Short mmCIF file of C-alpha atoms in Angstrom, two decimals:
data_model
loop_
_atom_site.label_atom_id
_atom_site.label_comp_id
_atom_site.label_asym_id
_atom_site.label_seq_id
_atom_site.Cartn_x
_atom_site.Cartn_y
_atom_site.Cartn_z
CA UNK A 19 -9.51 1.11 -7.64
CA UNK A 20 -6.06 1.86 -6.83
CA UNK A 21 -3.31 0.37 -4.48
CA UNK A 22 -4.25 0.36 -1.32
CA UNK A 23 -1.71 0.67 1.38
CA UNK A 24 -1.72 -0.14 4.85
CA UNK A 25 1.13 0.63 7.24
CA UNK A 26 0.72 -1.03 10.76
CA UNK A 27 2.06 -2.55 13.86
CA UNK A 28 1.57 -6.29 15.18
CA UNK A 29 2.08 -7.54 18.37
CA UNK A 30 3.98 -10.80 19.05
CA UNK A 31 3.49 -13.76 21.42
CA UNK A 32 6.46 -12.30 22.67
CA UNK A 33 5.54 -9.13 23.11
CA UNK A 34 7.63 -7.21 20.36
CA UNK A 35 5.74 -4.91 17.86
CA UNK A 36 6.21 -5.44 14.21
CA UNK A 37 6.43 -2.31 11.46
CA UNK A 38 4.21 -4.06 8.67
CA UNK A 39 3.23 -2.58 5.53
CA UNK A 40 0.36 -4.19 3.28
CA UNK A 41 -0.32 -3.39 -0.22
CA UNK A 42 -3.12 -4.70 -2.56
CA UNK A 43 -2.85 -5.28 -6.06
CA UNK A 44 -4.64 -2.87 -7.98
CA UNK A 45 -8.63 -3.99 -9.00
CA UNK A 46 -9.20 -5.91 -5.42
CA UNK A 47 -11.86 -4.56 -2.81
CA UNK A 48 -10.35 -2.18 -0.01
CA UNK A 49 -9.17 -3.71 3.45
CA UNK A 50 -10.01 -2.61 6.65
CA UNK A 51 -7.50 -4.38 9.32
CA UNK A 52 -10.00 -3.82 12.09
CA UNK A 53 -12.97 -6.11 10.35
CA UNK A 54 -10.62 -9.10 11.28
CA UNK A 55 -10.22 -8.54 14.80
CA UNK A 56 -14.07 -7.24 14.99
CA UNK A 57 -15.12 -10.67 13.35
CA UNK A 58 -12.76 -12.95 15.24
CA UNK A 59 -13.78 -11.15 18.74
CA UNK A 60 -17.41 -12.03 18.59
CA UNK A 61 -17.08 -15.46 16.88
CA UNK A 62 -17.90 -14.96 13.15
CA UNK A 63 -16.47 -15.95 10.22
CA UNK A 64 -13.79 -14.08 8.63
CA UNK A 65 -14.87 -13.67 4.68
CA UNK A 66 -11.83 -14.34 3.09
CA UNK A 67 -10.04 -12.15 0.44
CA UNK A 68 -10.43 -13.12 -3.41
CA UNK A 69 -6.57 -12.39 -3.54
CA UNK A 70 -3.83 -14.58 -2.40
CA UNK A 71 -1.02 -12.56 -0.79
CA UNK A 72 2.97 -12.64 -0.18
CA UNK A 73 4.89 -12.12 2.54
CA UNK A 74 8.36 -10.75 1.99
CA UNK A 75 11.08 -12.31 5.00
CA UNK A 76 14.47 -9.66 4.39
CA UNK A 77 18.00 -11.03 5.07
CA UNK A 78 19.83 -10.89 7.91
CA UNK A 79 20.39 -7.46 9.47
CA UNK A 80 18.69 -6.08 6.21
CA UNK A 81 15.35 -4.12 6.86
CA UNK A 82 11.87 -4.33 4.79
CA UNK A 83 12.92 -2.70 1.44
CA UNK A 84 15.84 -5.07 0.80
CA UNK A 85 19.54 -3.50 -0.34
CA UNK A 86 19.40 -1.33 -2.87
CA UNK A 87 15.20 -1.53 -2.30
CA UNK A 88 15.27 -4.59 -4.14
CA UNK A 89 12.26 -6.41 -1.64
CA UNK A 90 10.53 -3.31 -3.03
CA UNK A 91 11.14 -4.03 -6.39
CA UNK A 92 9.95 -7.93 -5.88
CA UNK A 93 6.75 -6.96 -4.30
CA UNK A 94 5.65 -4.62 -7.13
CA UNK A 95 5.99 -7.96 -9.29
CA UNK A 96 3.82 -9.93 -7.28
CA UNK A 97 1.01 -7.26 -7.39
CA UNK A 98 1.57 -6.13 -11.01
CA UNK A 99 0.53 -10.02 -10.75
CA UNK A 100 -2.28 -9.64 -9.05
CA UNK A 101 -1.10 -10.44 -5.71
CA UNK A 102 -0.95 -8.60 -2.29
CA UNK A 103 2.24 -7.87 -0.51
CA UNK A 104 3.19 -7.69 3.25
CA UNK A 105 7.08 -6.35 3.66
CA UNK A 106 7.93 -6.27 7.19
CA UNK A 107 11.20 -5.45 9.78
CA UNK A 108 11.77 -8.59 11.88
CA UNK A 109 12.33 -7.94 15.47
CA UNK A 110 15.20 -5.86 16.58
CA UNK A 111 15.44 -4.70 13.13
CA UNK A 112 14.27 -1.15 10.93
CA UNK A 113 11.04 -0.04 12.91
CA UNK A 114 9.91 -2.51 14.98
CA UNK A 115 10.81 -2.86 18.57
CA UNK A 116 13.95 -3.64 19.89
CA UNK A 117 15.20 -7.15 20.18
CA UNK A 118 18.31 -9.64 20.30
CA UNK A 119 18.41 -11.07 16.68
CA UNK A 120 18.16 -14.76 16.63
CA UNK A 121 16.71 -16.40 13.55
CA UNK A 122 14.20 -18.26 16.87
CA UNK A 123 12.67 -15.10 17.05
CA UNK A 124 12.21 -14.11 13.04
CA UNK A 125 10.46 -17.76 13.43
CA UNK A 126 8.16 -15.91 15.80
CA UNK A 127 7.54 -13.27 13.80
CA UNK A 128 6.21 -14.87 10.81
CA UNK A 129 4.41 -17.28 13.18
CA UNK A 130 2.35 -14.28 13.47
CA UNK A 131 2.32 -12.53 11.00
CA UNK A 132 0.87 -15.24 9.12
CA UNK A 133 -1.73 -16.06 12.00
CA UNK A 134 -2.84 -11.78 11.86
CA UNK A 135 -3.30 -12.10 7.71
CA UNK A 136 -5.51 -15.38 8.26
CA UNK A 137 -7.65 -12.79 10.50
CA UNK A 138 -8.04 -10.38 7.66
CA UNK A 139 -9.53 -13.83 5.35
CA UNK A 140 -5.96 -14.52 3.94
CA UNK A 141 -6.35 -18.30 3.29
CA UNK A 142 -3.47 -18.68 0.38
CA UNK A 143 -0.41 -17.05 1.62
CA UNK A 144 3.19 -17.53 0.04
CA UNK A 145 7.10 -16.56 2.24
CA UNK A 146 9.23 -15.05 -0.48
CA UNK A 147 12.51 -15.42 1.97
CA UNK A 148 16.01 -13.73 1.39
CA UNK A 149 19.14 -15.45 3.43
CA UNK A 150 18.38 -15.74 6.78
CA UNK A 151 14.49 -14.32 6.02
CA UNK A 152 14.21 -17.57 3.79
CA UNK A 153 15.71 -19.55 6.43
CA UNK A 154 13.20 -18.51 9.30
CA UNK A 155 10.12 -19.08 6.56
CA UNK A 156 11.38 -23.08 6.03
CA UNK A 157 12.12 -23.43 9.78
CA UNK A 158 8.22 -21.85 10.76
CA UNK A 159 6.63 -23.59 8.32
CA UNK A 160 3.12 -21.58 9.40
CA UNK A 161 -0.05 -23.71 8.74
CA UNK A 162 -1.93 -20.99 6.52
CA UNK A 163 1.46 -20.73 4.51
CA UNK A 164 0.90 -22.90 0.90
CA UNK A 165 4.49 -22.69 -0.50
CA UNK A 166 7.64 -20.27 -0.30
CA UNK A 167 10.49 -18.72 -2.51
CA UNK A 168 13.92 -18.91 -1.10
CA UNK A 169 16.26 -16.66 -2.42
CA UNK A 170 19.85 -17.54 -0.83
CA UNK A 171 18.42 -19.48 1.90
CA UNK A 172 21.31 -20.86 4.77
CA UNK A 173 20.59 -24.05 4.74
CA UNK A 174 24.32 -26.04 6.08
CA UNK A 175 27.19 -24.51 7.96
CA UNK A 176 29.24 -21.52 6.71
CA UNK A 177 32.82 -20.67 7.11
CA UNK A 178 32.55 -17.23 8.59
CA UNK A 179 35.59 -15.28 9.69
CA UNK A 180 34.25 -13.10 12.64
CA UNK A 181 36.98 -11.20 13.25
CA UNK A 182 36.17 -9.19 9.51
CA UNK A 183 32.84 -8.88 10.84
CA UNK A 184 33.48 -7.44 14.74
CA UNK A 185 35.88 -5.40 16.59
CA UNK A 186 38.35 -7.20 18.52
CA UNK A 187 36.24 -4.66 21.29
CA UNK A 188 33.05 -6.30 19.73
CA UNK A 189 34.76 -10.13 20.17
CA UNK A 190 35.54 -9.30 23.71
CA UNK A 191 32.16 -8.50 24.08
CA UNK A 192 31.19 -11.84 22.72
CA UNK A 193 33.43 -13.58 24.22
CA UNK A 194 32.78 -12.19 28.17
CA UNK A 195 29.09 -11.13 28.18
CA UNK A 196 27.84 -13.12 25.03
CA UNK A 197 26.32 -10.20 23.70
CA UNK A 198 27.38 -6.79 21.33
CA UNK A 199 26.15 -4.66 19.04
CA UNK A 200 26.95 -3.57 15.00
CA UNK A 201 25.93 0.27 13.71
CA UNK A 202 23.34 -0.81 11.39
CA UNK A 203 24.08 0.52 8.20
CA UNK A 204 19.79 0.83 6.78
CA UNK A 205 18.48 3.48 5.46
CA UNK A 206 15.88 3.81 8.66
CA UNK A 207 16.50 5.20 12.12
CA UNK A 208 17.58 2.48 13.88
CA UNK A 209 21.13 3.23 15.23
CA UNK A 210 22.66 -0.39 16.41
CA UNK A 211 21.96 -4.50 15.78
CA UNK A 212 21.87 -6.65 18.92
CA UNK A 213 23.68 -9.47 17.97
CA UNK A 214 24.57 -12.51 20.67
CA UNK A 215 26.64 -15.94 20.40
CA UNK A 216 22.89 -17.94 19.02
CA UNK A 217 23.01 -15.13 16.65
CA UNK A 218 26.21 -16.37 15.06
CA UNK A 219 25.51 -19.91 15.51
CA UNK A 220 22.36 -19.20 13.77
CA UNK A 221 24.25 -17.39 10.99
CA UNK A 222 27.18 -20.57 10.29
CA UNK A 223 25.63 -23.64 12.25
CA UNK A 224 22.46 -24.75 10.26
CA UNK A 225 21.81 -27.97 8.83
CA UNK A 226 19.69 -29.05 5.96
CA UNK A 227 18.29 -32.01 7.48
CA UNK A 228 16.68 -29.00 10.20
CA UNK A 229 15.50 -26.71 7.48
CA UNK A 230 15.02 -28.91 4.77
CA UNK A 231 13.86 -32.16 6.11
CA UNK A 232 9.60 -32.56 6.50
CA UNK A 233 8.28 -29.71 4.83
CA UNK A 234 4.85 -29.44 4.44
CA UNK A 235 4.81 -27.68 0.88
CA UNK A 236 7.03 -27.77 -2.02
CA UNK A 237 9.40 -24.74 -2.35
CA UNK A 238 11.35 -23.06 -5.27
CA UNK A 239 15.16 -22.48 -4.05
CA UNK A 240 17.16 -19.94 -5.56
CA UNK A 241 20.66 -19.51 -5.94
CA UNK A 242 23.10 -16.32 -7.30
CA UNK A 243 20.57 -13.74 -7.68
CA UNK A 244 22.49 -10.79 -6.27
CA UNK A 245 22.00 -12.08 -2.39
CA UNK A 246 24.62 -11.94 -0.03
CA UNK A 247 25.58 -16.15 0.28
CA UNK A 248 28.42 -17.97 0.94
CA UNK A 249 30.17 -19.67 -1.97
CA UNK A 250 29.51 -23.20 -0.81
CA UNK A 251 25.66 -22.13 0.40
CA UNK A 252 23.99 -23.50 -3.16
CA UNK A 253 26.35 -26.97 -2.85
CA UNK A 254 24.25 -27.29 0.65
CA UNK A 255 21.09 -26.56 -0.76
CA UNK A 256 22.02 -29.04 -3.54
CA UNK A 257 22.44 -31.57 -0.84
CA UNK A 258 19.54 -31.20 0.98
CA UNK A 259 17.43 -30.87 -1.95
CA UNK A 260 16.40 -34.63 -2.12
CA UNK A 261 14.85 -34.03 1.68
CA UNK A 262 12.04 -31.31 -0.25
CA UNK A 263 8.70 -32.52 -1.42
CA UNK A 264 8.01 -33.37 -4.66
CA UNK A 265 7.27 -30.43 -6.95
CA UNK A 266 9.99 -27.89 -5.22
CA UNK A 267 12.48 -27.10 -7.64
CA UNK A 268 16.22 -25.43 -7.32
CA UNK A 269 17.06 -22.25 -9.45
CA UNK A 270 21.04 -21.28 -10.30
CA UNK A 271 20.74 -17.42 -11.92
CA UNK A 272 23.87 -16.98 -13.74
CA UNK A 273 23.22 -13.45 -14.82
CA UNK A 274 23.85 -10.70 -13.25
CA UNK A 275 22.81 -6.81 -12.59
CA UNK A 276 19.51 -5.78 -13.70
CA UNK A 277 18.62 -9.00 -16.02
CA UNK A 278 19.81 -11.68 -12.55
CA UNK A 279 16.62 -9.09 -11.02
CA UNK A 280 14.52 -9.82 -13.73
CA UNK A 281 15.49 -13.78 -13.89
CA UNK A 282 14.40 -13.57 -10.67
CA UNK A 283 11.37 -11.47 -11.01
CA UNK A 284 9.79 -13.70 -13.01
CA UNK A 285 10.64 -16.83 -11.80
CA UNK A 286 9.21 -16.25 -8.18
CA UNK A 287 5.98 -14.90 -9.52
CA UNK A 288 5.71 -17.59 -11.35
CA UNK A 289 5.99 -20.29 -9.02
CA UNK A 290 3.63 -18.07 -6.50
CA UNK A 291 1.15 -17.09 -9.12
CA UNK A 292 0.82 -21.03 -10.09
CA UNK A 293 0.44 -22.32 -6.46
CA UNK A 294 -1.34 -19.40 -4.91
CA UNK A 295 -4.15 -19.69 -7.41
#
């Protein structure tokens, strides 16, 4: 049996559709999404899937594939591992329906995400987060989730100059209707990012004892593997570190190109492969 892939859509509490796209490890029976929602809707039980899966969260105003396709290149890791894969486009972002970007709303979106996968008998699911993507997975914390990777995660306030990021038009915009929007600069259709004043708060305001503080599962934290942070992000995660369960572990890669990928590579499948199982 070969990869099996599975592009979709997935409707929100909220009301926004998601652009999903599922892929099984090679060797596993064929899914039909449909045989979820048949089960649930006249009260059976959902027989579960003999693989574990990953869900891959992208960074902020990134889309499904990752820069440079590197949440592509992850994913084929986990299922070379024997793992399933879910990339997705939070809301407002690549192909899924417009929305104002606020990481309150990528919390939404894994919320269910994760709750659609337990309807297709995903019981062991893993968040394999990048920057604000890794935030969103510690701040959701969904109950069928059993651990997560975060790769660059904001965890404590950054030092962001805006005015390198935005127009001074853009600012004004900001600044009188608490609202603009940035080109976005993906390799998708999607012509503009809605970006509003939560947005950047979002972005430079966050707090370890938020994100860190009560988790249900330990995590592995990365830091320096070729993801957009700030330079004082892994001294916050260092701080907050004593607030994770016992087990989670923090990861500095000091390498860089190709090998800081493969550091990577290995070390998230790892840690999912082990607590997945």
């Amino acid at each position: 049996m070969s990869d099996q892939r599975i592009e979709a859509r997935i409707d929100t509490a909220r009301g926004i559709g998601l652009a999903v796209e599922l892929v099984l490890p090679t060797g596993v029976p064929d899914l039909d999404p449909d045989d979820g929602q048949r089960v649930v809707g006249t009260g059976g039980a959902i027989p579960g899937r003999p693989e574990a899966i990953v869900i891959l969260a992208h960074d902020f105003l990134a889309d499904r594939h990752g820069p440079g396709h590197s949440l592509d290149r992850m994913a084929a890791a986990y299922r070379e591992a024997g793992l399933a894969t879910l990339q997705f486009d939070f809301s407002g972002l690549g192909a899924s329906d417009d929305d104002v970007i606020t990481l309150a709303g990528e919390v939404a979106d894994l919320q269910a995400l994760c709750g659609w996968l337990a309807q297709l008998g995903y019981a062991r699911q893993g968040i394999h987060g990048h920057g604000l993507g890794a935030t969103a997975a510690l701040v959701a914390r969904p109950e069928q989730v059993r651990t997560a990777v975060a790769v660059g995660a904001i965890v404590g306030p950054q030092s962001i100059l805006w005015e390198e990021v935005f127009s001074p038009s853009q600012l004004d915009e900001l600044d009188k209707h608490g609202m603009t929007r940035l080109p976005d600069d993906n390799p998708n259709d999607r012509a503009w990012d809605v970006l509003t004043k939560e947005t950047l708060a979002d972005v430079s305001m966050q707090r370890p004892d938020d994100v860190m503080e009560g988790l249900p599962w330990p995590i592995l934290m990365v830091h320096g593997a070729r993801v957009e942070e700030s330079s004082d992000a892994a001294d916050e995660a260092a701080k907050g570190f004593p607030l994770l369960p016992d087990g989670s572990r923090m990861l500095q890669i000091h390498s860089s190109g190709e090998e800081a990928d493969a550091e990577l590579a290995r070390a998230a499948v790892d840690w999912m492969a082990l607590r997945l199982r």
